[in-house]
């Protein structure tokens, strides 16, 4: 079982893959779950918009789309991340790109772990858990 990183439609090289892989495994382990197969696919806005349109019938840009294939305590799924959007978010928030990228990745992992973000309370819980998990990456 593993975490794999891919790039489609965007030239992006991820540094610290081993550290990021270990961090994702730790986040999953802290929730008393096991890691199955997780694919992290880095792409651009247009690619992710197409995925959003095709599979979710949504016609808007987003930074991440998570497809959850988890079964009970075995966490598996695909995380599609728009590098274009993450860069824009980082500029707007006046934070480093890598910090925003980690937040988006862990956001997807948290969805695989069962966290939701539809209501205000769910969003607050998600943000708190993102902050907690990002501290582990330091």
C-alpha positions as a printed Julia matrix, in Angstrom:
138×3 Matrix{Float64}:
   0.0    0.0     0.0
   1.38   3.37   -0.89
   1.07   7.04   -1.65
   1.98   7.87   -5.26
   2.55  11.3    -6.75
   1.78  12.07  -10.39
   1.63  15.08  -12.67
  -0.8   15.53  -15.57
  -1.05  18.61  -17.75
   1.34  20.63  -15.61
   5.09  20.69  -15.21
   5.53  20.25  -11.48
   8.27  18.58   -9.48
   7.51  17.75   -5.89
  10.43  17.88   -3.5
  10.5   15.9    -0.24
   8.31  13.05   -1.53
   9.52  10.7     1.2
   8.83  13.22    3.94
   5.4   13.98    2.48
   4.64  10.27    2.14
   5.6    9.66    5.79
   3.5   12.62    6.89
   0.4   11.34    5.07
   0.91   7.88    6.61
   1.25   9.48   10.06
  -1.96  11.5     9.59
  -3.8    8.31    8.68
  -2.24   6.3    11.51
  -3.22   8.95   14.07
  -6.84   8.24   13.11
  -6.31   4.51   13.77
  -6.6    3.7    10.08
  -4.29   2.03    7.55
  -3.12   3.41    4.23
  -4.25   1.67    1.08
  -3.43   3.16   -2.3
  -3.54   6.95   -2.51
  -2.77   8.75   -5.75
  -1.99  12.46   -5.62
  -2.33  13.94   -9.1
  -1.01  17.44   -9.67
  -2.7   19.19  -12.59
  -3.74  22.64  -13.84
  -7.0   24.58  -13.51
  -8.43  23.45  -16.85
  -7.75  19.78  -16.14
  -9.41  19.97  -12.73
 -12.33  21.98  -14.14
 -12.87  19.19  -16.64
 -12.84  16.59  -13.83
 -15.24  18.77  -11.84
 -17.61  19.06  -14.82
 -17.42  15.42  -15.87
 -17.7   13.65  -12.53
 -19.4   16.12  -10.2
 -21.45  18.28  -12.62
 -19.82  21.39  -11.11
 -18.76  24.23  -13.39
 -16.22  26.07  -11.27
 -12.53  26.05  -10.42
 -11.36  24.4    -7.24
  -8.04  23.53   -5.67
  -8.76  19.86   -4.95
 -11.17  17.09   -5.81
 -11.05  13.93   -3.72
 -12.35  10.56   -4.88
 -12.72   8.26   -1.89
 -12.25   4.5    -2.41
 -11.72   3.71    1.27
 -13.12   0.52    2.72
 -13.67   0.55    6.47
 -10.27   1.28    8.03
  -8.25   1.01    4.79
  -7.88   4.54    3.41
  -7.6    4.78   -0.39
  -8.43   7.4    -2.97
  -7.36   9.86   -5.61
  -6.54  13.49   -4.85
  -6.56  15.78   -7.9
  -4.85  19.08   -7.05
  -4.69  22.17   -9.24
  -1.21  23.63   -8.88
  -2.53  26.75  -10.63
  -5.19  27.25   -7.95
  -2.82  26.44   -5.05
  -0.39  29.1    -6.32
  -3.24  31.62   -6.59
  -4.51  30.74   -3.1
  -1.02  31.19   -1.65
  -0.7   34.61   -3.3
  -4.12  35.71   -2.04
  -3.41  34.44    1.49
   0.12  35.84    1.43
   1.65  32.51    2.46
   4.29  30.27    0.96
   3.2   27.99   -1.88
   4.44  24.86   -0.1
   2.42  25.68    3.03
  -0.76  26.0     0.97
   0.08  22.82   -0.94
   0.43  20.88    2.33
  -2.89  22.27    3.53
  -4.64  21.19    0.33
  -3.08  17.72    0.42
  -4.04  17.13    4.05
  -7.52  18.5     3.29
  -7.95  15.69    0.77
  -6.54  13.1     3.16
  -8.95  14.29    5.86
 -11.84  13.81    3.43
 -10.63  10.23    2.94
 -10.66   9.87    6.72
 -14.31  10.94    6.83
 -14.12  14.66    7.57
 -16.7   16.82    5.81
 -16.81  20.53    5.02
 -20.34  21.35    3.91
 -21.56  23.18    7.01
 -19.91  26.0     8.95
 -19.21  23.68   11.9
 -17.74  21.0     9.61
 -15.53  23.6     7.94
 -14.26  24.79   11.33
 -13.5   21.21   12.41
 -11.76  20.56    9.09
  -9.62  23.71    9.39
  -8.67  22.88   12.98
  -7.66  19.36   11.96
  -5.71  20.71    8.96
  -3.79  23.03   11.31
  -3.11  20.16   13.7
  -1.84  17.87   10.93
   0.31  20.6     9.34
   2.12  21.03   12.67
   3.27  17.42   12.29
   4.98  18.34    9.02
   7.23  20.92   10.72
